[in-house]
Coordinates of C-alpha atoms in Angstrom, one line a residue:
M1 CA 0.0 0.0 0.0
D2 CA 1.3 3.4 -1.1
T3 CA 1.3 5.7 2.0
I4 CA 2.4 9.1 3.2
T5 CA 3.0 9.7 6.9
L6 CA 2.7 13.2 8.2
Q7 CA 3.1 14.8 11.6
E8 CA 0.8 17.5 12.8
H9 CA 2.1 21.0 12.0
R10 CA 5.1 19.7 10.1
Q11 CA 5.8 19.6 6.4
L12 CA 7.1 16.8 4.2
E13 CA 8.2 16.6 0.6
V14 CA 6.3 13.8 -1.3
N15 CA 5.3 12.5 -4.7
L16 CA 1.8 13.4 -5.7
S17 CA -0.2 13.0 -9.0
N18 CA -2.4 15.7 -10.4
I19 CA -5.6 14.0 -9.2
E20 CA -4.1 13.6 -5.7
V21 CA -3.2 17.3 -5.5
E22 CA -6.6 18.4 -6.8
T23 CA -8.4 16.2 -4.3
I24 CA -6.4 17.5 -1.4
R25 CA -6.9 21.1 -2.4
K26 CA -10.6 20.7 -3.2
Y27 CA -11.7 18.7 -0.2
F28 CA -9.1 19.2 2.5
P29 CA -7.9 22.9 2.3
K30 CA -8.3 23.4 6.1
Q31 CA -6.4 20.2 7.0
L32 CA -3.5 20.2 4.5
D33 CA -1.4 22.7 2.6
V34 CA 0.2 21.7 -0.7
W35 CA 2.9 23.6 -2.5
P36 CA 4.8 22.6 -5.6
T37 CA 8.6 22.3 -5.6
L38 CA 11.0 22.9 -8.4
E39 CA 10.9 19.1 -9.3
P40 CA 7.8 18.1 -11.3
G41 CA 5.5 15.7 -9.3
R42 CA 7.1 16.7 -6.0
Y43 CA 5.2 18.7 -3.5
L44 CA 5.6 20.0 0.1
V45 CA 2.6 18.9 2.2
K46 CA 1.9 20.4 5.7
A47 CA -0.7 19.1 8.1
H48 CA -2.6 21.6 10.3
S49 CA -4.3 20.7 13.7
C50 CA -5.8 17.4 12.7
A51 CA -5.2 13.7 13.1
G52 CA -6.4 10.7 11.1
M53 CA -6.1 9.4 7.6
I54 CA -7.2 10.1 4.0
V55 CA -7.6 7.5 1.2
L56 CA -7.1 9.4 -2.1
P57 CA -8.8 8.3 -5.4
T58 CA -5.5 6.6 -6.4
A59 CA -5.7 4.5 -3.2
K60 CA -2.7 6.3 -1.7
T61 CA -3.3 6.8 2.0
I62 CA -2.2 9.8 4.0
F63 CA -1.7 9.2 7.7
I64 CA -1.6 12.3 9.9
Y65 CA -0.3 11.8 13.4
P66 CA -1.0 14.2 16.3
K67 CA 1.6 15.8 18.5
I68 CA 0.2 13.8 21.4
P69 CA 0.3 10.0 22.0
I70 CA -2.4 8.0 20.3
Q71 CA -3.7 6.7 23.6
T72 CA -4.0 10.2 24.9
L73 CA -5.9 11.1 21.7
F74 CA -8.3 8.4 22.5
A75 CA -8.6 9.5 26.1
L76 CA -9.7 12.9 24.8
L77 CA -12.3 11.3 22.5
S78 CA -13.5 9.0 25.3
R79 CA -14.1 11.8 27.7
V80 CA -16.0 13.9 25.2
Y81 CA -18.2 11.0 23.8
D82 CA -18.3 8.8 26.9
P83 CA -18.0 11.1 29.9
N84 CA -19.4 8.6 32.3
K85 CA -17.2 5.8 31.1
E86 CA -20.1 3.5 30.3
I87 CA -18.8 2.3 26.9
F88 CA -15.0 2.3 27.0
G89 CA -14.4 2.1 30.7
D90 CA -10.9 2.7 32.1
Q91 CA -9.0 -0.1 30.3
P92 CA -6.1 1.1 28.2
Q93 CA -6.2 0.0 24.6
P94 CA -3.1 -1.6 22.9
Y95 CA -3.0 0.6 19.8
T96 CA -0.2 3.0 18.7
T97 CA -1.3 4.1 15.2
V98 CA -4.2 6.2 13.8
S99 CA -5.3 3.2 11.7
E100 CA -5.4 0.9 14.7
L101 CA -7.4 3.5 16.6
F102 CA -9.9 3.9 13.8
E103 CA -10.2 0.1 13.3
F104 CA -10.8 -0.3 17.1
I105 CA -13.7 2.2 17.0
V106 CA -15.2 0.5 13.9
S107 CA -14.9 -3.0 15.5
F108 CA -16.5 -1.7 18.7
F109 CA -19.4 -0.2 16.8
A110 CA -19.8 -3.5 14.9
N111 CA -19.8 -5.4 18.2
H112 CA -22.6 -3.3 19.7
T113 CA -24.7 -3.3 16.5
E114 CA -24.4 -7.1 16.3
D115 CA -25.5 -7.4 19.9
L116 CA -28.6 -5.3 19.1
I117 CA -29.4 -7.5 16.1
A118 CA -29.0 -10.6 18.3
R119 CA -31.5 -9.1 20.9
G120 CA -33.9 -8.2 18.2
L121 CA -34.0 -4.8 16.4
L122 CA -36.2 -2.1 17.8
R123 CA -39.4 -1.4 15.8
G124 CA -41.8 1.5 15.7
Y125 CA -44.9 2.7 14.1
Q126 CA -44.6 4.8 10.9
S127 CA -47.5 6.7 9.4
L128 CA -47.9 5.9 5.7
V129 CA -50.3 7.0 2.9
E130 CA -50.6 4.6 0.0
N131 CA -52.6 4.2 -3.2
S132 CA -53.3 0.5 -3.4
Q133 CA -55.9 -2.0 -4.5
A134 CA -56.5 -3.3 -0.9
I135 CA -58.0 -1.1 1.7
R136 CA -55.6 -0.8 4.7
G137 CA -56.2 1.3 7.8
R138 CA -58.3 4.4 7.2
L139 CA -59.8 5.0 3.7
L140 CA -59.2 8.5 2.4
I141 CA -62.5 9.0 0.6
A142 CA -61.9 12.5 -0.8
E143 CA -58.5 11.6 -2.3
T144 CA -59.8 8.3 -3.7
L145 CA -62.8 10.0 -5.4
Q146 CA -60.5 12.8 -6.8
D147 CA -58.0 10.4 -8.3
H148 CA -60.3 7.5 -9.3
P149 CA -63.8 8.9 -10.1
G150 CA -66.2 6.1 -10.9
L151 CA -63.5 3.5 -10.5
L152 CA -63.0 1.2 -7.4
H153 CA -59.8 -0.6 -8.5
K154 CA -57.5 1.5 -6.2
H155 CA -58.0 3.4 -2.9
W156 CA -56.0 6.0 -1.0
C157 CA -55.4 4.7 2.5
S158 CA -53.7 6.0 5.6
F159 CA -52.3 3.5 8.0
R160 CA -49.7 2.8 10.7
H161 CA -46.9 0.4 9.8
Y162 CA -44.9 -1.5 12.4
T163 CA -41.4 -1.4 11.0
T164 CA -37.6 -1.4 11.7
D165 CA -37.3 1.8 9.7
I166 CA -36.9 4.1 12.7
P167 CA -34.2 6.8 13.3
E168 CA -32.1 4.6 15.6
N169 CA -31.8 1.9 12.9
R170 CA -31.2 4.5 10.1
V171 CA -28.2 5.8 12.1
L172 CA -26.8 2.2 12.3
L173 CA -27.4 1.5 8.6
W174 CA -25.8 4.7 7.3
T175 CA -22.8 4.3 9.6
T176 CA -22.3 0.8 8.4
H177 CA -22.8 1.9 4.8
V178 CA -20.0 4.6 4.9
L179 CA -17.6 2.2 6.7
R180 CA -17.8 -0.6 4.1
G181 CA -15.4 1.2 1.7
W182 CA -12.4 0.9 4.0
N183 CA -9.7 -1.7 3.7
Y184 CA -9.3 -3.2 7.2
V185 CA -6.4 -5.1 8.6
D186 CA -8.9 -7.4 10.3
L187 CA -10.4 -8.9 7.1
S188 CA -13.4 -10.3 9.0
L189 CA -14.5 -6.7 9.8
S190 CA -15.6 -6.0 6.2
G191 CA -17.7 -9.2 6.2
R192 CA -19.3 -8.3 9.5
L193 CA -20.3 -4.8 8.2
H194 CA -21.7 -6.4 5.0
R195 CA -23.9 -8.8 7.1
I196 CA -25.1 -5.9 9.3
Q197 CA -26.1 -3.9 6.2
H198 CA -27.9 -6.9 4.7
I199 CA -29.9 -7.4 8.0
L200 CA -30.9 -3.7 7.9
S201 CA -31.9 -3.8 4.3
D202 CA -35.5 -2.9 5.1
V203 CA -34.3 0.3 6.7
Y204 CA -34.1 3.5 4.6
L205 CA -30.5 4.5 3.8
D206 CA -30.6 8.1 5.2
S207 CA -27.6 10.3 4.5
T208 CA -28.9 12.8 7.2
A209 CA -28.3 10.2 9.9
R210 CA -25.9 12.4 11.8
A211 CA -28.6 15.0 12.3
L212 CA -31.0 12.2 13.5
I213 CA -28.6 11.4 16.4
D214 CA -29.1 14.8 18.0
R215 CA -32.9 14.3 17.9
I216 CA -33.0 10.8 19.5
E217 CA -34.3 10.8 23.0
Y218 CA -33.5 7.7 25.1
H219 CA -36.0 5.7 27.1
R220 CA -36.4 2.2 28.4
L221 CA -37.2 0.8 25.0
N222 CA -34.2 2.2 23.1
D223 CA -31.7 2.6 25.9
S224 CA -29.8 -0.5 24.7
Y225 CA -29.0 1.5 21.5
Q226 CA -27.1 4.2 23.3
P227 CA -23.6 2.7 23.1
A228 CA -23.9 1.9 19.3
I229 CA -25.4 5.3 18.6
T230 CA -22.6 7.0 20.6
L231 CA -20.0 5.1 18.6
A232 CA -21.8 6.0 15.4
K233 CA -21.6 9.7 16.4
L234 CA -17.9 9.3 17.1
I235 CA -17.5 7.9 13.6
L236 CA -19.7 10.2 11.6
D237 CA -18.4 13.4 13.3
Y238 CA -15.0 12.9 11.6
L239 CA -15.8 10.8 8.6
S240 CA -15.7 12.3 5.1
F241 CA -17.3 10.1 2.4
S242 CA -17.6 10.9 -1.3
G243 CA -19.7 7.9 -2.1
T244 CA -19.1 5.6 -5.1
Q245 CA -20.2 8.1 -7.7
G246 CA -18.1 10.9 -9.2
S247 CA -14.6 11.1 -10.6
E248 CA -12.9 11.6 -7.3
P249 CA -14.1 9.0 -4.8
F250 CA -12.2 9.3 -1.5
L251 CA -12.5 8.3 2.2
A252 CA -11.2 10.3 5.2
Y253 CA -11.4 10.1 8.9
L254 CA -10.0 13.3 10.3
I255 CA -10.2 14.6 13.8
D256 CA -10.1 18.4 14.2
M257 CA -7.7 18.7 17.2
D258 CA -8.7 22.4 17.8
V259 CA -12.3 21.4 18.2
L260 CA -11.6 18.2 20.2
F261 CA -9.4 20.1 22.7
Q262 CA -12.2 22.7 23.2
Q263 CA -14.8 19.9 23.6
Y264 CA -12.5 18.1 26.1
L265 CA -12.1 21.3 28.2
T266 CA -15.8 21.8 28.2
A267 CA -16.4 18.2 29.3
I268 CA -14.0 18.3 32.2
L269 CA -15.4 21.7 33.3
H270 CA -19.0 20.3 33.1
Q271 CA -18.0 17.4 35.4
G272 CA -15.9 19.6 37.7
T273 CA -18.7 22.1 38.3
E274 CA -21.7 19.8 38.5
K275 CA -21.8 19.7 42.3
S276 CA -21.3 23.5 42.6
D277 CA -23.5 26.5 41.9
Y278 CA -21.5 27.2 38.7
W279 CA -22.6 26.0 35.3
I280 CA -21.1 26.0 31.8
K281 CA -22.3 27.4 28.5
E282 CA -20.6 26.8 25.2
E283 CA -20.2 29.3 22.4
E284 CA -22.9 31.6 23.5
V285 CA -23.4 34.5 21.0
H286 CA -22.7 38.0 22.3
S287 CA -22.6 41.4 20.5
L288 CA -19.2 43.1 20.3
D289 CA -20.6 46.5 19.2
V290 CA -23.4 48.7 20.4
G291 CA -25.3 48.3 17.2
K292 CA -25.2 44.5 17.5
K293 CA -23.8 44.1 14.0
I294 CA -20.7 42.1 15.1
T295 CA -21.2 38.9 17.1
I296 CA -18.6 36.9 19.0
R297 CA -18.7 33.4 20.6
P298 CA -16.5 32.7 23.6
D299 CA -15.5 29.0 23.7
I300 CA -16.8 28.6 27.3
L301 CA -18.6 30.9 29.7
I302 CA -18.9 29.9 33.4
Y303 CA -22.1 31.2 35.0
Q304 CA -23.2 31.5 38.6
G305 CA -27.0 31.7 38.5
D306 CA -27.9 33.9 35.6
K307 CA -24.6 35.9 35.8
P308 CA -21.5 35.2 33.6
C309 CA -18.5 35.1 35.9
L310 CA -15.5 33.9 33.8
V311 CA -14.5 33.5 30.1
V312 CA -12.5 30.3 29.3
D313 CA -10.9 29.9 26.0
A314 CA -9.3 26.7 24.6
K315 CA -6.3 27.0 22.3
Y316 CA -4.8 23.8 21.1
K317 CA -2.2 25.8 19.2
L318 CA -1.2 29.3 20.3
S319 CA -0.8 32.1 17.7
A320 CA 2.7 33.5 17.4
A321 CA 1.4 37.1 16.8
Q322 CA -0.7 37.4 20.1
E323 CA -4.1 37.2 18.3
D324 CA -5.2 34.9 21.1
L325 CA -4.7 37.7 23.6
Y326 CA -6.6 40.1 21.4
Q327 CA -9.4 37.6 21.1
M328 CA -9.6 37.2 24.9
L329 CA -9.8 41.0 25.2
A330 CA -12.8 41.1 22.8
Y331 CA -14.5 38.3 24.7
C332 CA -14.2 40.1 28.0
H333 CA -15.5 43.4 26.5
A334 CA -18.5 41.7 24.8
V335 CA -19.5 39.8 28.0
G336 CA -18.7 42.6 30.4
L337 CA -16.0 40.7 32.5
N338 CA -12.5 41.7 33.5
R339 CA -11.0 38.2 34.0
A340 CA -10.5 35.3 31.6
V341 CA -8.6 32.0 31.5
L342 CA -6.8 30.8 28.3
V343 CA -6.0 27.1 28.4
H344 CA -3.4 25.5 26.1
P345 CA -1.2 22.4 26.0
E346 CA 2.0 22.5 27.9
S347 CA 4.0 22.1 24.7
E348 CA 2.9 25.5 23.5
T349 CA 5.0 28.5 24.7
S350 CA 3.1 31.3 26.4
P351 CA 3.6 34.0 29.0
T352 CA 3.6 32.6 32.5
G353 CA 1.0 33.4 35.0
S354 CA -1.4 36.3 34.4
I355 CA -1.3 39.1 31.9
T356 CA -2.9 42.5 32.8
I357 CA -4.2 44.4 29.9
C358 CA -4.3 48.2 30.4
G359 CA -7.4 50.2 29.8
P360 CA -10.3 52.1 31.4
G361 CA -10.7 48.9 33.5
N362 CA -7.9 46.4 33.6
I363 CA -8.5 43.0 32.2
F364 CA -6.7 40.0 33.6
V365 CA -5.9 37.0 31.4
D366 CA -4.6 33.9 33.2
Y367 CA -2.6 31.3 31.1
Q368 CA -3.2 27.8 32.3
V369 CA -1.6 24.7 30.8
I370 CA -2.4 21.0 30.6
N371 CA 0.2 18.3 29.7
L372 CA -1.0 16.1 26.8
S373 CA 2.3 14.3 26.3
G374 CA 1.7 11.7 28.9
G375 CA -0.7 8.7 29.0
P376 CA -4.4 8.6 29.9
Q377 CA -3.7 8.4 33.7
Q378 CA -1.5 11.5 33.6
L379 CA -4.1 13.3 31.5
E380 CA -6.8 12.4 34.2
E381 CA -4.6 13.9 36.9
Q382 CA -3.7 17.0 34.9
S383 CA -7.4 17.6 34.1
K384 CA -8.4 17.5 37.8
Q385 CA -5.6 20.0 38.6
L386 CA -6.7 22.3 35.8
V387 CA -10.3 22.3 36.9
T388 CA -9.2 23.1 40.5
K389 CA -7.1 26.0 39.3
I390 CA -10.0 27.4 37.3
L391 CA -12.3 27.1 40.2
Q392 CA -9.8 28.9 42.3
T393 CA -9.8 31.7 39.8
M394 CA -13.6 31.8 40.1
Q395 CA -13.3 32.2 43.9
Q396 CA -10.9 35.1 43.3
V397 CA -13.4 36.7 41.0
D398 CA -16.1 36.3 43.7
S399 CA -14.0 37.7 46.4
F400 CA -12.9 40.6 44.2
A401 CA -16.6 41.3 43.4

């Protein structure tokens, strides 16, 4: 297999065909930069803040490794998608590559879906209107007379159909469908996905399945679906799928590390404040100007009651030109606060301690770090320490007020 291995935020000179360059520039401009060199067919490729893999139309695979260990990457994903550790638990997983991580997630999804099939797929009632010879359910007299005046060979009917074609099963089918195009090291995985898709053949293949996940409400009848649906969400959130049509079919599983870092920080703050009178709000819209023409979205706002108390911003990679500090200043002005916390990985160089920004009212920005270079256990300890420091900052705000 022809492969390219990239490191996050680093560039590498590689061979690429015209179709490969076009695909990268068209579909992945935010994840990869591509520049030509003096030698025909040779290009410089640089990965941004992402991790995962891309299978190009030529079957060449690009692997992008994060600047953190793979197990730590999965620990971040696990906390965001499984905060109560009901699916993955605390057991470390023996994988060291992005392809092993992806295949583990897919295999785990297949395990839970097969278990649901073995138990018996959930069914539900679906309202249908049909023009047929047999009368089924409620006869729609007006519609029948309008379409078939004087004839009785067909009737419009409205009825309820007990079917497996429900949102939960549509999510499982679509996820299985988009996963079938990959080449897995475990050859049995492709066969398992094929069997799952065959069993779900009566379900509608719904390309909007990711949106369905956010509308699913769990209860005693569908609670057993929650692990499989959560894994489907973990897959669909980062999967790009061109389908089998078109001149440039490709597959990609790319994790946006900037977004994941923000989601992780939000998750640990949610858990760290759940027993206090503080609560968290993500990306709340505020107006930066008096005329309310310019809006701004702080990553995280910590509230006490109905009053915002602290701005928290997640920066997986700091800007070299101090844009992050300017952004924090804008957040504080928009929300009406004079203190903020900027959280970044320890590997990023930043001013130590707190920065005081001069003005009519001084604004204090605290830089806090979290070490992502260790394993899952170290990450857990670092996260608890970080939440404690942020809560201490909250107490300083309260005492100052």
